mmCIF file with all atom_site columns, C-alpha atoms in Angstrom:
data_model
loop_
_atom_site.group_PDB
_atom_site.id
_atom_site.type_symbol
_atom_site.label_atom_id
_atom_site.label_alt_id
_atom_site.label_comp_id
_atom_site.label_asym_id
_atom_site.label_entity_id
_atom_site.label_seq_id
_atom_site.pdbx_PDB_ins_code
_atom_site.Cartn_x
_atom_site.Cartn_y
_atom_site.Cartn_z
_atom_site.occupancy
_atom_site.B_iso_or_equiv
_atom_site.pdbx_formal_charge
_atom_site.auth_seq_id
_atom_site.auth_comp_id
_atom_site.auth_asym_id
_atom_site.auth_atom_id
_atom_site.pdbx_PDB_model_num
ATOM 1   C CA . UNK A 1 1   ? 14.048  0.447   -4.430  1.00 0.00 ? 1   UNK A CA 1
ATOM 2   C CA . UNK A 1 2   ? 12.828  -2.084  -7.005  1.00 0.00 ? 2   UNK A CA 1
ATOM 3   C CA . UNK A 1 3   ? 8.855   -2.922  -6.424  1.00 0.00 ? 3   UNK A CA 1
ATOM 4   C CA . UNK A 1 4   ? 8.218   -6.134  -7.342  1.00 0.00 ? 4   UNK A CA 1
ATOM 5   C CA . UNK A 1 5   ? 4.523   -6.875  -7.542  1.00 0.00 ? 5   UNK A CA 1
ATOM 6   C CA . UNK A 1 6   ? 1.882   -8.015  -9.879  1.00 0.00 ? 6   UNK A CA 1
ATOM 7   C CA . UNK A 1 7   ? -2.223  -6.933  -9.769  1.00 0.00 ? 7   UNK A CA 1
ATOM 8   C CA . UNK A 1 8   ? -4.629  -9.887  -10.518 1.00 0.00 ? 8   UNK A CA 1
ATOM 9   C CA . UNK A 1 9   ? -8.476  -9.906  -10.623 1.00 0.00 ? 9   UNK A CA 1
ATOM 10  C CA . UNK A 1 10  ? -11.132 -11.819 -8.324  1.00 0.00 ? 10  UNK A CA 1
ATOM 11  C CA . UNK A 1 11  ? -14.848 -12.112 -9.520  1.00 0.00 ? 11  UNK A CA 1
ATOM 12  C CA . UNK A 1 12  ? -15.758 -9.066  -8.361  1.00 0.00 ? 12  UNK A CA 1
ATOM 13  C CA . UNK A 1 13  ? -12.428 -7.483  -6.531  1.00 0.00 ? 13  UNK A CA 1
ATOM 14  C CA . UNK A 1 14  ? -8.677  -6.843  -7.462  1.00 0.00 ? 14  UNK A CA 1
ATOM 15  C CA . UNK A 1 15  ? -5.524  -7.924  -5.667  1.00 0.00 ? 15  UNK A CA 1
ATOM 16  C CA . UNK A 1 16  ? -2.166  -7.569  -4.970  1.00 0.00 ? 16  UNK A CA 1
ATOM 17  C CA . UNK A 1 17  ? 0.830   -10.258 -4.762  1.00 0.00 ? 17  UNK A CA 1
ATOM 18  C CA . UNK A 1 18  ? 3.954   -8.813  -4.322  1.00 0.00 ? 18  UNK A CA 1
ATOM 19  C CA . UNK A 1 19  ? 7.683   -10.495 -2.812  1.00 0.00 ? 19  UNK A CA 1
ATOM 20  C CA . UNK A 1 20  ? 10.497  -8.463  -1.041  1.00 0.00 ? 20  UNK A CA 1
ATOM 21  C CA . UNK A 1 21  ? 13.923  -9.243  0.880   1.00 0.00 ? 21  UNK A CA 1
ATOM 22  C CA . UNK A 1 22  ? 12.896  -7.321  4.167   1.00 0.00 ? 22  UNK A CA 1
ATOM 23  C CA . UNK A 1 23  ? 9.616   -7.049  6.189   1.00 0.00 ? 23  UNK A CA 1
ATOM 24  C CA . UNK A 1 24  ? 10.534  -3.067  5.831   1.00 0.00 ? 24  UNK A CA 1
ATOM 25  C CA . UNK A 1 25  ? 10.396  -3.394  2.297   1.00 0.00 ? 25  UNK A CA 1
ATOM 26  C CA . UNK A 1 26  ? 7.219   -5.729  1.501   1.00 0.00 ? 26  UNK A CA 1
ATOM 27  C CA . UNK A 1 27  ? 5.210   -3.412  3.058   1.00 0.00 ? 27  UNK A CA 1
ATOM 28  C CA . UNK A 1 28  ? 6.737   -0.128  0.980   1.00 0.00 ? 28  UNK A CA 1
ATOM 29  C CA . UNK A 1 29  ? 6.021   -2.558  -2.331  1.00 0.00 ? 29  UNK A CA 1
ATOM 30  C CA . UNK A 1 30  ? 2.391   -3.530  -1.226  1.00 0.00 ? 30  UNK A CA 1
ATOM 31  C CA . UNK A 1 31  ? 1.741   -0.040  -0.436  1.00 0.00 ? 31  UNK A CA 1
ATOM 32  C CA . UNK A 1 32  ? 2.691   1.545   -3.812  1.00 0.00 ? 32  UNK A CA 1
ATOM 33  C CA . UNK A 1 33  ? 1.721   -1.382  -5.485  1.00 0.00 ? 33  UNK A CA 1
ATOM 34  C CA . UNK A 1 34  ? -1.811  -0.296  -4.545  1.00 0.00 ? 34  UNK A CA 1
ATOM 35  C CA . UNK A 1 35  ? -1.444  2.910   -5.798  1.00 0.00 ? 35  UNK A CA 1
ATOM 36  C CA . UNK A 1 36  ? -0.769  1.265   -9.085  1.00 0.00 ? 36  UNK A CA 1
ATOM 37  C CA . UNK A 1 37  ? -3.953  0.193   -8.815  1.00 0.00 ? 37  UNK A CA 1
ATOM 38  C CA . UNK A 1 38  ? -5.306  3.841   -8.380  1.00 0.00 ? 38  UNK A CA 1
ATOM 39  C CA . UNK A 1 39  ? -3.431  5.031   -11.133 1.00 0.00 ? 39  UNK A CA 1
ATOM 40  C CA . UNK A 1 40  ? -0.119  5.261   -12.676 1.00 0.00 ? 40  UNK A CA 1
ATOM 41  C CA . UNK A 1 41  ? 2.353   5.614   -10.457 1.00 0.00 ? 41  UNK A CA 1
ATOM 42  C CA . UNK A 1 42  ? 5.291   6.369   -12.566 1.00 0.00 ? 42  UNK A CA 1
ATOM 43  C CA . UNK A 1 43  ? 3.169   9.814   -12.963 1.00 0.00 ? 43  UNK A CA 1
ATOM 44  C CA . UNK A 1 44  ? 2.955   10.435  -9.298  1.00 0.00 ? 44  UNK A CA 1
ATOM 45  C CA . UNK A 1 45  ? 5.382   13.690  -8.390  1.00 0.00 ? 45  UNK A CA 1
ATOM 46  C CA . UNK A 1 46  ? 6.504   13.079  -4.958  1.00 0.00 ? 46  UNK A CA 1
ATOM 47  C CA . UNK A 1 47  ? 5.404   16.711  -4.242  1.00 0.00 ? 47  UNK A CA 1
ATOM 48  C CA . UNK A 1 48  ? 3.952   16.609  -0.827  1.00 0.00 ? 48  UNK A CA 1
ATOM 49  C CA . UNK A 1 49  ? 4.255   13.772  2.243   1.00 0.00 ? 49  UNK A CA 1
ATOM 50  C CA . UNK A 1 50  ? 2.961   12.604  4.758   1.00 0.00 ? 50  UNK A CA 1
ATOM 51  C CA . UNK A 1 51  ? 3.981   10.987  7.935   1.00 0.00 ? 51  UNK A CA 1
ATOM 52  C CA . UNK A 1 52  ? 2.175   8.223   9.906   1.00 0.00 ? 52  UNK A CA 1
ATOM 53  C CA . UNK A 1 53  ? 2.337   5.091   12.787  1.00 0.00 ? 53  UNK A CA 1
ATOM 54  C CA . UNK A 1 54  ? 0.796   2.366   12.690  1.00 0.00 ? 54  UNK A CA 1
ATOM 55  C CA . UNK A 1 55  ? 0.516   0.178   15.893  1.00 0.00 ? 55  UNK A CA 1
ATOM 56  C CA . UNK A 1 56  ? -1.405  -3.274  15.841  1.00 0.00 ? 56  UNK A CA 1
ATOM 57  C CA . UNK A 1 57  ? -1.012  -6.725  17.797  1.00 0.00 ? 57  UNK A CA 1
ATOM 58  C CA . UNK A 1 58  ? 0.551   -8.763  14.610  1.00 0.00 ? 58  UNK A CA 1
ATOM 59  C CA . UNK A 1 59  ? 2.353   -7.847  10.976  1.00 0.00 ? 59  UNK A CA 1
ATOM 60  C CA . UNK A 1 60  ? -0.706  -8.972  9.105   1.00 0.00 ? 60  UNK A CA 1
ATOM 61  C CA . UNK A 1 61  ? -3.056  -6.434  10.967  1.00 0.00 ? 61  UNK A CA 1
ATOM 62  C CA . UNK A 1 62  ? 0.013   -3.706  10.438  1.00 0.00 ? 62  UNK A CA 1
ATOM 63  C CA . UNK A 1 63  ? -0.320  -4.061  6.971   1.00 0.00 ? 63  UNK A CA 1
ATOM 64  C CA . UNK A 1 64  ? -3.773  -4.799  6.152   1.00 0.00 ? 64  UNK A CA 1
ATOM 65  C CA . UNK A 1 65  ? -4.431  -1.160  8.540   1.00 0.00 ? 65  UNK A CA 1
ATOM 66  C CA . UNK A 1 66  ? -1.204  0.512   6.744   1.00 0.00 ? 66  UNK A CA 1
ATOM 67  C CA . UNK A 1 67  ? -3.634  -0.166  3.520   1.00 0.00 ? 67  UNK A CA 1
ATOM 68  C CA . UNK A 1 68  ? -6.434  0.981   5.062   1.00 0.00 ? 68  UNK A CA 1
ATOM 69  C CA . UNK A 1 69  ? -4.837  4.419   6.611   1.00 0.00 ? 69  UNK A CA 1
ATOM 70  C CA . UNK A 1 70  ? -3.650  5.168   2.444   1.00 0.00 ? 70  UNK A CA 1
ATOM 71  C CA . UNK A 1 71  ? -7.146  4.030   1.020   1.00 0.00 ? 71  UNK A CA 1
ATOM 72  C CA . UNK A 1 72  ? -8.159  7.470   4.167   1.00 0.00 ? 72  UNK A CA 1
ATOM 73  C CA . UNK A 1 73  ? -5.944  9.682   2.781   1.00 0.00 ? 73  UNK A CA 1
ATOM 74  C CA . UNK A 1 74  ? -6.473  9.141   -0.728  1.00 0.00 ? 74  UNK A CA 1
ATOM 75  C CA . UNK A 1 75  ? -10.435 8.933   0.149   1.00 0.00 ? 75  UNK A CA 1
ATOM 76  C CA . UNK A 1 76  ? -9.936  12.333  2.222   1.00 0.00 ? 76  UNK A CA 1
ATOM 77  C CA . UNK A 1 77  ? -7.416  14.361  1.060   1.00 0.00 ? 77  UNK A CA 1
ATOM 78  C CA . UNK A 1 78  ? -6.909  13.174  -2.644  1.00 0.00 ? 78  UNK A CA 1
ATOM 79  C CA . UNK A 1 79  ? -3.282  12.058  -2.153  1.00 0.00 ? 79  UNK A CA 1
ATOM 80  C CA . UNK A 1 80  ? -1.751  8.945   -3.685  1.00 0.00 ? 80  UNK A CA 1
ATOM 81  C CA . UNK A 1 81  ? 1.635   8.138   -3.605  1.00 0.00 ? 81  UNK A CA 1
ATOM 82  C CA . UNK A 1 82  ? 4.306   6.900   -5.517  1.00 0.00 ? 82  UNK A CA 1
ATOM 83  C CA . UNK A 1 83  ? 7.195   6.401   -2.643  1.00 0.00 ? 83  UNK A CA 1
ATOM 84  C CA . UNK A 1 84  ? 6.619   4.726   0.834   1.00 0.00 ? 84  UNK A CA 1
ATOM 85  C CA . UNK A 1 85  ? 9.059   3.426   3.205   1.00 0.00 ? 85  UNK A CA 1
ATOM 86  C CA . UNK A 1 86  ? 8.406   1.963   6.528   1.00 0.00 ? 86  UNK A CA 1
ATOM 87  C CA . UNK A 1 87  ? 10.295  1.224   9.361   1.00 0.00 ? 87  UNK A CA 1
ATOM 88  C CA . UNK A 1 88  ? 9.032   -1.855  11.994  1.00 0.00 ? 88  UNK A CA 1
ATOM 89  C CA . UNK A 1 89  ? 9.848   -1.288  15.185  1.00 0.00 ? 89  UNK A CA 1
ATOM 90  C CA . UNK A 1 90  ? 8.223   -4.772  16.647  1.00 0.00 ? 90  UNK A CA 1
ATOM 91  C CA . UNK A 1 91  ? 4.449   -4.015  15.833  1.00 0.00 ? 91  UNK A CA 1
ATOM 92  C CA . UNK A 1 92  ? 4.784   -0.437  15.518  1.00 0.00 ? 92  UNK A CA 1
ATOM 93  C CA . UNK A 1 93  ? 5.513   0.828   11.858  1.00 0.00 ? 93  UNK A CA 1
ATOM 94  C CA . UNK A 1 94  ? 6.306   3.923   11.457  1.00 0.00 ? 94  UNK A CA 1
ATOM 95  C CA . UNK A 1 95  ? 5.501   5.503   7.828   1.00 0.00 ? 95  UNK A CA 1
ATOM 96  C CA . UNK A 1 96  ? 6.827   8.538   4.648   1.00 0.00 ? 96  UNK A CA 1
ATOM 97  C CA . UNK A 1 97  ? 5.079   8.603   1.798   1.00 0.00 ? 97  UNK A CA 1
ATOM 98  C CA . UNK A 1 98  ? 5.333   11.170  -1.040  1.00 0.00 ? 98  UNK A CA 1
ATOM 99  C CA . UNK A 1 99  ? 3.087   11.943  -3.704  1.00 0.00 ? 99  UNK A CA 1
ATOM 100 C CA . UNK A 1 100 ? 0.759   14.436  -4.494  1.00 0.00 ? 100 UNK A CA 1
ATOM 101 C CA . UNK A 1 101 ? -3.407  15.558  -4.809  1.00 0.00 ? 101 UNK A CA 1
ATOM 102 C CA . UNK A 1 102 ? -5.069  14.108  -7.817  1.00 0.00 ? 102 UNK A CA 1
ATOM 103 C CA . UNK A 1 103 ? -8.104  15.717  -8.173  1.00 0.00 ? 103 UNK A CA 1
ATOM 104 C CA . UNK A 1 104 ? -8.302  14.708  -11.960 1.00 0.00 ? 104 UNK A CA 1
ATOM 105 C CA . UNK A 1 105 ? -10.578 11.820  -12.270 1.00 0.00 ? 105 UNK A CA 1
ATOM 106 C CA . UNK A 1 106 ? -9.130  11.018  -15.313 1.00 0.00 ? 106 UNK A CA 1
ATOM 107 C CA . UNK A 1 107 ? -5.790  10.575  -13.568 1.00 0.00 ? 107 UNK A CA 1
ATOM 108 C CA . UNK A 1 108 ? -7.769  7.525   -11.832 1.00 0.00 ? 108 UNK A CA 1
ATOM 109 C CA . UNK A 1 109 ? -8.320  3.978   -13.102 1.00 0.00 ? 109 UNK A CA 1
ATOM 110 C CA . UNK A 1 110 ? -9.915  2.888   -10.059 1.00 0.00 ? 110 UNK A CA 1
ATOM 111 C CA . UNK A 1 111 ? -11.755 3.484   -6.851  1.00 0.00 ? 111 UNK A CA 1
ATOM 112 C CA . UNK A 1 112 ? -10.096 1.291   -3.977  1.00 0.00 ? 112 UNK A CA 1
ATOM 113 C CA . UNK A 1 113 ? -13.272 1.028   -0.832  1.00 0.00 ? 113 UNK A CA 1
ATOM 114 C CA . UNK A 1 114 ? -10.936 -1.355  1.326   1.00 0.00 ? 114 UNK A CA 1
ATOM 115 C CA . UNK A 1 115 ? -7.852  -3.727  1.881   1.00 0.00 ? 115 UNK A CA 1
ATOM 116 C CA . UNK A 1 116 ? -10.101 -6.864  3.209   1.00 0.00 ? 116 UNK A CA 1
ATOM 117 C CA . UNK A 1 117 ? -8.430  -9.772  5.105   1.00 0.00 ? 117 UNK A CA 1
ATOM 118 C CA . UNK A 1 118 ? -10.271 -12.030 2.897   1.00 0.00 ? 118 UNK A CA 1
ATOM 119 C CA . UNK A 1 119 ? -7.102  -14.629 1.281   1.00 0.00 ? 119 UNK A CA 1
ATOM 120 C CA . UNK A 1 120 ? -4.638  -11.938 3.341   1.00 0.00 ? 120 UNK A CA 1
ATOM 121 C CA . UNK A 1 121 ? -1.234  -13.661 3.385   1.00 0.00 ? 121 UNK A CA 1
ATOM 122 C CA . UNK A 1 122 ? 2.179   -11.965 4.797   1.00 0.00 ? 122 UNK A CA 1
ATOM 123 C CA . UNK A 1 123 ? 4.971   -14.662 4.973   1.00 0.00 ? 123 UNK A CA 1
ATOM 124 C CA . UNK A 1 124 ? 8.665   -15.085 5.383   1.00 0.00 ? 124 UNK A CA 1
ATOM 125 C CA . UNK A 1 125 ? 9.579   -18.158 3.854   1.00 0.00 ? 125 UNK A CA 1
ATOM 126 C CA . UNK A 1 126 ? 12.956  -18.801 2.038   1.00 0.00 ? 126 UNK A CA 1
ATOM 127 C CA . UNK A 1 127 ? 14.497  -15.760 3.395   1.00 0.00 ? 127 UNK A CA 1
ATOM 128 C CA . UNK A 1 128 ? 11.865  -13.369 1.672   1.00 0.00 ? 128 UNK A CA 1
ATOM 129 C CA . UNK A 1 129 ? 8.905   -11.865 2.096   1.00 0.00 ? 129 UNK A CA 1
ATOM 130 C CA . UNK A 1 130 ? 5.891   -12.583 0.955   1.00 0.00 ? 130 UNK A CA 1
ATOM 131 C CA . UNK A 1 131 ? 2.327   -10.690 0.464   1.00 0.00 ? 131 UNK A CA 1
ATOM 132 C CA . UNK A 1 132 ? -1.304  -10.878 -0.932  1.00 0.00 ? 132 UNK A CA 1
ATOM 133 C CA . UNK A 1 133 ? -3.975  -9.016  -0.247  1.00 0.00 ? 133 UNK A CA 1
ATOM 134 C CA . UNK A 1 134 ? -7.418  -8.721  -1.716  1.00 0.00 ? 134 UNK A CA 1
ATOM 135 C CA . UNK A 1 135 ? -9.071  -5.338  -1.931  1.00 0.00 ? 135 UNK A CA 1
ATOM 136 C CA . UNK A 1 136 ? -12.920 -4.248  -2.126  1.00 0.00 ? 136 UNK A CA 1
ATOM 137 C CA . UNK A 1 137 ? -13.514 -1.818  -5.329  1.00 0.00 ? 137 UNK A CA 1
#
């Protein structure tokens, strides 16, 4: 899968905007897309993974907790990830990621506190997806 994102700064925060061709797949590219925030990705081993659902009452909430459950792990367990899929099953998204622990700071280019819903934006317009989301550092 191609991940087609770009990172851009706020006064004070950093964000994501990043485009797919499935609702499956936006959420995969905004997912690893923040871990290219973390660090460099393309030096991620996908070592270990880790299996998760997410369940909320709309897509943007799905995402901005899918964020959210990644920024726990990572916070917790020191895993970051360089491969995601999801799979939406209406508002139930069920989750594989691989990666592996980073317990290198120098491996890390920034600390990620939150995925905020402040400018949040998941759209289907055109027949693609679309995402932004702004996240606390």
């Amino acid at each position: 899968m191609s991940y087609n994102f770009k990172i851009f700064g706020t006064t004070a925060d950093v964000g994501i905007e990043a485009f797919a061709d499935t609702l499956d797949e936006i959420f995969s590219v905004v997912s690893v897309g923040m871990y290219n925030i973390y660090t460099d990705v393309s030096r991620v081993k996908r070592i270990e993974h880790v299996d998760f659902t997410i369940e909320e009452e709309d897509l943007l909430n799905s995402l901005i907790s899918l964020l959210n459950e990644f920024i726990y792990i990572s916070d917790t367990k020191h895993f970051f990830f360089s491969y995601v899929t999801c799979q939406h099953n209406g508002y139930i998204t069920k989750v594989h990621a691989e990666g592996e622990e980073i317990l290198s700071r120098e491996r890390l280019k920034i600390y990620i506190k939150a995925a905020t819903y402040h400018n949040a934006l998941l759209d289907h317009v055109d027949n693609r997806w679309h995402a932004k989301v702004i996240f606390d550092i």
